mmCIF file of C-alpha atoms in Angstrom:
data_model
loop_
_atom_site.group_PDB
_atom_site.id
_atom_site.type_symbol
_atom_site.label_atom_id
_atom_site.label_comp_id
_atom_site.label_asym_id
_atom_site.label_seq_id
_atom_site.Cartn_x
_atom_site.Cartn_y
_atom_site.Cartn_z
ATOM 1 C CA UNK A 7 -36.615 -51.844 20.846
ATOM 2 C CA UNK A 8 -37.228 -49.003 23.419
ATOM 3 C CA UNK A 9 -33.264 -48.767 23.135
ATOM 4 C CA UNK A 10 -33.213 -47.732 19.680
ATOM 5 C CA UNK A 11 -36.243 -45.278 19.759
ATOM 6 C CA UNK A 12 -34.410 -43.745 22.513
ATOM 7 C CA UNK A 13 -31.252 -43.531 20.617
ATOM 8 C CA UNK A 14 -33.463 -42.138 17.291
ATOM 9 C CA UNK A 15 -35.201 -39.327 19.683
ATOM 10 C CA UNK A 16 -31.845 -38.453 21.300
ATOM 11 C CA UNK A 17 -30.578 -38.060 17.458
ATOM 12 C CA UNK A 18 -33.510 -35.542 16.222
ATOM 13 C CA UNK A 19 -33.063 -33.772 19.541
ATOM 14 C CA UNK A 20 -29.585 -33.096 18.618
ATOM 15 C CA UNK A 21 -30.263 -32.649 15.280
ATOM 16 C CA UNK A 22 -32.933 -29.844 15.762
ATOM 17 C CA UNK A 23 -30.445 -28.218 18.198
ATOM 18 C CA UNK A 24 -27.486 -28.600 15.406
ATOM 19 C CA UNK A 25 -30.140 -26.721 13.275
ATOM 20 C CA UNK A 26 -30.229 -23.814 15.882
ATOM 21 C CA UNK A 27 -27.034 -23.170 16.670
ATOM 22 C CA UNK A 28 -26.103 -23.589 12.736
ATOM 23 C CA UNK A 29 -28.835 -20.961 11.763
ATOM 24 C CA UNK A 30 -27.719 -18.687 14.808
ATOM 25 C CA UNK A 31 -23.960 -18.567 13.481
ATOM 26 C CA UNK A 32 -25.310 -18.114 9.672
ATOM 27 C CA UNK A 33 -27.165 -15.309 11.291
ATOM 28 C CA UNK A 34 -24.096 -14.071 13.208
ATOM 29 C CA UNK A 35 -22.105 -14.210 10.396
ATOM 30 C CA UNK A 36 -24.857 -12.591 7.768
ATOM 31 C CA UNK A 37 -24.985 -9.465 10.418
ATOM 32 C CA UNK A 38 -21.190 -8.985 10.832
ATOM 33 C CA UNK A 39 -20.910 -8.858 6.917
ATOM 34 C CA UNK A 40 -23.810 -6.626 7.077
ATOM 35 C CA UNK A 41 -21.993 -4.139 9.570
ATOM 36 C CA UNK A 42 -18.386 -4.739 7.225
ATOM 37 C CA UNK A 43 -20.613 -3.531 4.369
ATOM 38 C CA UNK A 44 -22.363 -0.825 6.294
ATOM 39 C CA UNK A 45 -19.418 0.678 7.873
ATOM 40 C CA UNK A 46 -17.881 0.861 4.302
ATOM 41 C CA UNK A 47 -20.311 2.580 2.988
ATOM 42 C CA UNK A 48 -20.612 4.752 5.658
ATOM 43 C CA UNK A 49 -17.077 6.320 4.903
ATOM 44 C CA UNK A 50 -17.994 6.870 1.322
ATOM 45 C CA UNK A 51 -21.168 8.910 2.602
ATOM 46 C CA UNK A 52 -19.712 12.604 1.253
ATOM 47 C CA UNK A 53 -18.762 14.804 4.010
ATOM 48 C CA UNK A 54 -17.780 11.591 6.372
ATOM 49 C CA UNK A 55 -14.054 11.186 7.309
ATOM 50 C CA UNK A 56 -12.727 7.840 8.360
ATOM 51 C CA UNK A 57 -11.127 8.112 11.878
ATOM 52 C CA UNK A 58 -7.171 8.783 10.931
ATOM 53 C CA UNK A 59 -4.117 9.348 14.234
ATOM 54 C CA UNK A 60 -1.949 12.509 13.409
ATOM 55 C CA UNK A 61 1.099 11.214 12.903
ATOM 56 C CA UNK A 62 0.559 7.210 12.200
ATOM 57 C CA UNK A 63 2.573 5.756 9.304
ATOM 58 C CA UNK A 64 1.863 2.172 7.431
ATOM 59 C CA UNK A 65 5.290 1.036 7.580
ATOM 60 C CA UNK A 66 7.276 0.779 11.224
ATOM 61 C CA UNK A 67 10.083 2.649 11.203
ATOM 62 C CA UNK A 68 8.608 5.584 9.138
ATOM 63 C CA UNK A 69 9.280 8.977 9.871
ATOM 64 C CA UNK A 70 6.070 11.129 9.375
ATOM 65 C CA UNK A 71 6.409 14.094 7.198
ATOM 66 C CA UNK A 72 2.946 15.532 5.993
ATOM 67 C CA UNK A 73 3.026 16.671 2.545
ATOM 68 C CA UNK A 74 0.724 19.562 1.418
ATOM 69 C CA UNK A 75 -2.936 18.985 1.030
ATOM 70 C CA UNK A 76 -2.324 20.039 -2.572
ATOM 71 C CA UNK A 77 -0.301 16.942 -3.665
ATOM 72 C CA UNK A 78 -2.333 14.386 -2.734
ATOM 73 C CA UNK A 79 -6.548 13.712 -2.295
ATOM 74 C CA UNK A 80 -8.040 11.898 0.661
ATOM 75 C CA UNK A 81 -9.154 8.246 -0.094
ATOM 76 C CA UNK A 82 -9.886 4.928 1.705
ATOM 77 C CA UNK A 83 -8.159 2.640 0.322
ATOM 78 C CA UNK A 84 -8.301 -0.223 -0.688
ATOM 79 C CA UNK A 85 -12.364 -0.578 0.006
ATOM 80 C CA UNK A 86 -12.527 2.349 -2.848
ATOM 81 C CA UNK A 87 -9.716 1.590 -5.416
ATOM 82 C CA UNK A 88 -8.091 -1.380 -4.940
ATOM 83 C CA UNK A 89 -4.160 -0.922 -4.459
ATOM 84 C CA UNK A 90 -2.442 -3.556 -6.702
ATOM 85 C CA UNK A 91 1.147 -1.631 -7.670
ATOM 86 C CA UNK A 92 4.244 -0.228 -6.433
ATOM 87 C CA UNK A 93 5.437 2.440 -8.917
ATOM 88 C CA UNK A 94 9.586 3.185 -8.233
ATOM 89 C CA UNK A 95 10.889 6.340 -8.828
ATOM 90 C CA UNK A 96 14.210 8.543 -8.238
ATOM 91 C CA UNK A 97 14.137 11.651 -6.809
ATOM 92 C CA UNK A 98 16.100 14.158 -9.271
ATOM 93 C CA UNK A 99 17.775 15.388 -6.250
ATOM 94 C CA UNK A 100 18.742 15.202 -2.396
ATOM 95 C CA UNK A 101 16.419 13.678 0.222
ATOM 96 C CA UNK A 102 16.287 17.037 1.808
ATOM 97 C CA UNK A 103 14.679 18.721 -1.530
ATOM 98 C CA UNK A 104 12.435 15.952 -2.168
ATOM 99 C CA UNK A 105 10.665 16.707 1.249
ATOM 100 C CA UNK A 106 10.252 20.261 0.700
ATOM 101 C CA UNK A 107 8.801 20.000 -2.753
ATOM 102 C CA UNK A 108 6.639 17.619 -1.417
ATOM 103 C CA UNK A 109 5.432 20.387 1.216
ATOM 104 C CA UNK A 110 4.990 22.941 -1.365
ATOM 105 C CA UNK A 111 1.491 23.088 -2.372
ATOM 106 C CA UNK A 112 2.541 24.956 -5.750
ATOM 107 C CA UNK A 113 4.275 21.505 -6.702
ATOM 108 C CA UNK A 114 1.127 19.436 -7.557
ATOM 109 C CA UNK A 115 2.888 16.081 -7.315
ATOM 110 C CA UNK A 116 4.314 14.035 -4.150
ATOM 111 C CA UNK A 117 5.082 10.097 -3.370
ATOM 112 C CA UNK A 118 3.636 8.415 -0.532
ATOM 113 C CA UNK A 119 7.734 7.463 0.522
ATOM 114 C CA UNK A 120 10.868 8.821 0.569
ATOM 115 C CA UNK A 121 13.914 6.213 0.883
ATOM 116 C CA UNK A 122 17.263 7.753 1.275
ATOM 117 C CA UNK A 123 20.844 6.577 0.814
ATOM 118 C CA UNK A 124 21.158 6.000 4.120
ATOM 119 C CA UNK A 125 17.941 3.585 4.280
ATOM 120 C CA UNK A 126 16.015 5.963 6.419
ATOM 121 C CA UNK A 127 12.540 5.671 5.035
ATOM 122 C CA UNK A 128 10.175 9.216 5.601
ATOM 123 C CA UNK A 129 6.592 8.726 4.874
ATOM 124 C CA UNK A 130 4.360 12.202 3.417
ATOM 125 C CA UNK A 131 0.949 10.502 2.727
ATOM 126 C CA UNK A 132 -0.802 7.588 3.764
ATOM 127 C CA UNK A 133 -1.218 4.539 2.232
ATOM 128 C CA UNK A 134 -5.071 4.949 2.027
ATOM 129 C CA UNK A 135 -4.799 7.968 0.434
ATOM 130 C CA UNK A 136 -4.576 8.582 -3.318
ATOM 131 C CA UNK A 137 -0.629 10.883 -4.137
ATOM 132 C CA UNK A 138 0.252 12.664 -7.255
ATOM 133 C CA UNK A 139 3.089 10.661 -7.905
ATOM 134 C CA UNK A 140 2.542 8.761 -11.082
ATOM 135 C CA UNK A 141 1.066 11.534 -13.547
ATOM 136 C CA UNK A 142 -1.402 9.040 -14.425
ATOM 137 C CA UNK A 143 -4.951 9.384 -12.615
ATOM 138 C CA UNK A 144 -5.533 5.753 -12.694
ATOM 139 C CA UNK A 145 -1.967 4.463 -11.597
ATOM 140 C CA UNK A 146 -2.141 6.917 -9.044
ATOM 141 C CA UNK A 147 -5.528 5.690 -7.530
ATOM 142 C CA UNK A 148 -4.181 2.007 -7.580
ATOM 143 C CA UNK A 149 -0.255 2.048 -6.348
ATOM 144 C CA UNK A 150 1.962 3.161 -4.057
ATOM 145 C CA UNK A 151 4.891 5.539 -4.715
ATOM 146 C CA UNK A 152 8.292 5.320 -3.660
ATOM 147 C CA UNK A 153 11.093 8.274 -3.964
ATOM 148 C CA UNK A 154 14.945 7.057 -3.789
ATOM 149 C CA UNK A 155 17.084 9.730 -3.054
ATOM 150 C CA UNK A 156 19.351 10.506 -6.353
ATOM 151 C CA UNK A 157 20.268 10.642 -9.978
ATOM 152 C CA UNK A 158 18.997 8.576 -12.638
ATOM 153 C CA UNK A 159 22.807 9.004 -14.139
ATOM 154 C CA UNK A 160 24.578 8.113 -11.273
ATOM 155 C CA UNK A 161 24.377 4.649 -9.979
ATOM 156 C CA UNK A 162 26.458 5.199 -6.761
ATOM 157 C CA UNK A 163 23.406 7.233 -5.165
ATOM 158 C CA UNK A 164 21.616 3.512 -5.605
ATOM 159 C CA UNK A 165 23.178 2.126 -1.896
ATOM 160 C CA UNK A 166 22.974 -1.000 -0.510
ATOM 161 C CA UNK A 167 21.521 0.236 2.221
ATOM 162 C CA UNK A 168 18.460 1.962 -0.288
ATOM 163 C CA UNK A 169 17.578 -1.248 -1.900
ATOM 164 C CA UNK A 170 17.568 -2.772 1.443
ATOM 165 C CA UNK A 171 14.922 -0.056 3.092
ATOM 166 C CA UNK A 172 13.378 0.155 0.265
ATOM 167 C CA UNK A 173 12.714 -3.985 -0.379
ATOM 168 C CA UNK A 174 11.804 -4.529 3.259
ATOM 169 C CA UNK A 175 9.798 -1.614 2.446
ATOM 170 C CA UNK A 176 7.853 -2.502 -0.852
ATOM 171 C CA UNK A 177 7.652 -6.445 0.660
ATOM 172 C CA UNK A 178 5.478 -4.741 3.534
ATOM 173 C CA UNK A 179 3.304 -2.942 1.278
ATOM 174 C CA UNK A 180 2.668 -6.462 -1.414
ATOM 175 C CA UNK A 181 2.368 -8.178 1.805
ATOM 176 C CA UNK A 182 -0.532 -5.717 3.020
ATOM 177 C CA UNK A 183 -2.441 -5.417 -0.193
ATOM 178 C CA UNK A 184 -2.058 -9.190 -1.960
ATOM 179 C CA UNK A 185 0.334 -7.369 -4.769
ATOM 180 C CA UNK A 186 1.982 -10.242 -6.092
ATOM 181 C CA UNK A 187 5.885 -9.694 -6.337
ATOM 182 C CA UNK A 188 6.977 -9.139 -10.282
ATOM 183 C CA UNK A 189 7.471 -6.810 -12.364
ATOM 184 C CA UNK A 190 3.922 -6.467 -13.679
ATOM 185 C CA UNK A 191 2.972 -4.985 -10.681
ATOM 186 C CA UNK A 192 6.342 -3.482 -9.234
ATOM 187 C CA UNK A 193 7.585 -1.227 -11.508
ATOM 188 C CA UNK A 194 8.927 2.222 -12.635
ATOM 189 C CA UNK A 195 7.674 5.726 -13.562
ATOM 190 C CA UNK A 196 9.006 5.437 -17.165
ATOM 191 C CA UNK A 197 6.884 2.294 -17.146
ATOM 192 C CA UNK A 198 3.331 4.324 -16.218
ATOM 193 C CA UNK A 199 1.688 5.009 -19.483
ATOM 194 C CA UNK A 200 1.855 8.863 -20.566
ATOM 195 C CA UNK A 201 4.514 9.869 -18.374
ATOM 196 C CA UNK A 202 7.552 11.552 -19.755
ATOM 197 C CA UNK A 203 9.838 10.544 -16.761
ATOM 198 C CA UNK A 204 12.513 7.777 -17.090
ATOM 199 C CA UNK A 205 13.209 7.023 -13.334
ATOM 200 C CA UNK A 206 14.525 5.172 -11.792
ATOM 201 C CA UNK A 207 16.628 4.748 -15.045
ATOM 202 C CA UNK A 208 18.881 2.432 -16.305
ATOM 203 C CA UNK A 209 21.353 1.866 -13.369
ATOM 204 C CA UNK A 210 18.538 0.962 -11.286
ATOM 205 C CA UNK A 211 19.066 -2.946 -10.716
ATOM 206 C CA UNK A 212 15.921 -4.586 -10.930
ATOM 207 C CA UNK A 213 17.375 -8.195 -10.756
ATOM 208 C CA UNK A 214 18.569 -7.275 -7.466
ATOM 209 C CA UNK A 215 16.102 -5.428 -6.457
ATOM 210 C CA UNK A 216 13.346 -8.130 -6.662
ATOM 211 C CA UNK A 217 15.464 -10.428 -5.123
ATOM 212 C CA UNK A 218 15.799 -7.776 -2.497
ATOM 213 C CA UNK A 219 11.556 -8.097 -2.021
ATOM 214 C CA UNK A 220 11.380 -11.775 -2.143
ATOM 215 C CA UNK A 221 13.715 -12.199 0.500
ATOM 216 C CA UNK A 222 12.161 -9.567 2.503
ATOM 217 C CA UNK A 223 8.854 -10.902 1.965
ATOM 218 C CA UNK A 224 9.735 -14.723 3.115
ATOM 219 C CA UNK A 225 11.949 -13.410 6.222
ATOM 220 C CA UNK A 226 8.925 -11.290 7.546
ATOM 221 C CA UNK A 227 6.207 -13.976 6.801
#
């Protein structure tokens, strides 16, 4: 008998201390989401800049370029638009030219990436920044733009070595953001509502190209 009233005081005991250290963590927890919240907030407070390195890019192996101030507005994404698309387009030209129209401020327009026919990859704006590269306000706050180096009417500027960059490329940024990997949510500039663009055109393989993604996606998960 004294056993069990031992064993039933030892219980509430642990019980009340179970209670404690439960409500401690809730409390813990409660306070970090508080702070997550805060801090978010914080950066949307006008005339507060979120902490950026000169120089950083999203995806290794990214050569930083700055485009002008002009072609792009400062965001923080994805705690202010959510980032749910990859929009593919084709540069009209050389890698070279894409760059410097990108740096002209009298351009109004510029992709986050640049992938070239060699697979280097040069990236002009960050990720969590909103780039003129759709021609669609709301596309442009919610995707990603990549450039291909090229013509839309010549499918030998469309490398293996561009579909490769550019997959490992676009399977980093789904990865990143939760994008799932079809063609609802990867697609191209003709495909943006009230554009007047047709890139990447019709040579641009999109059955290999999603391949391309999936298989970059699995190797780097």
């Amino acid at each position: 008998m004294g056993a069990t009233e031992g064993s039933r005081d030892t219980d509430r005991r642990i019980g009340r201390r179970a209670l404690l250290v439960g409500g401690t963590a809730a409390a813990v927890g409660s306070a970090v989401l508080a702070r997550d919240e805060l801090a978010r907030l914080w950066w949307r407070t006008p005339g507060v800049e979120k902490p950026r390195v000169e120089g950083a890019v999203d995806f290794r192996g990214a050569h930083w370029v700055a485009a002008s101030d002009a072609n792009w507005r400062r965001a923080d994404r994805p705690d202010d638009y959510g980032i749910d698309m990859v929009v593919v387009h084709v540069t009209q030209g050389s890698f070279a030219s894409a760059v410097k129209v990108f740096q002209d401020p009298g351009h109004g327009a510029a992709a986050h990436y640049i992938v070239g026919k060699d697979g280097r990859i040069t990236q002009m704006i960050r990720e969590l920044d909103v780039a003129y590269h759709a021609g669609n306000r709301s596309y442009n706050e919610r995707s990603v733009g990549i450039e291909h180096e090229g013509f839309v009417d010549r499918p030998e500027d469309f490398t293996d070595e561009m579909y490769a960059a550019s997959a490992r490329l676009t399977a980093g940024i789904c990865a990143r953001y939760g994008i799932p990997v079809d063609r609802e949510h990867i697609i191209g500039h003709v495909e943006v509502p009230g554009t007047d663009h047709t890139d990447p055109g019709r040579h641009w393989d999109w059955d290999r190209y999603m391949k391309l993604v999936r298989q970059a996606g699995r190797a780097s998960a």
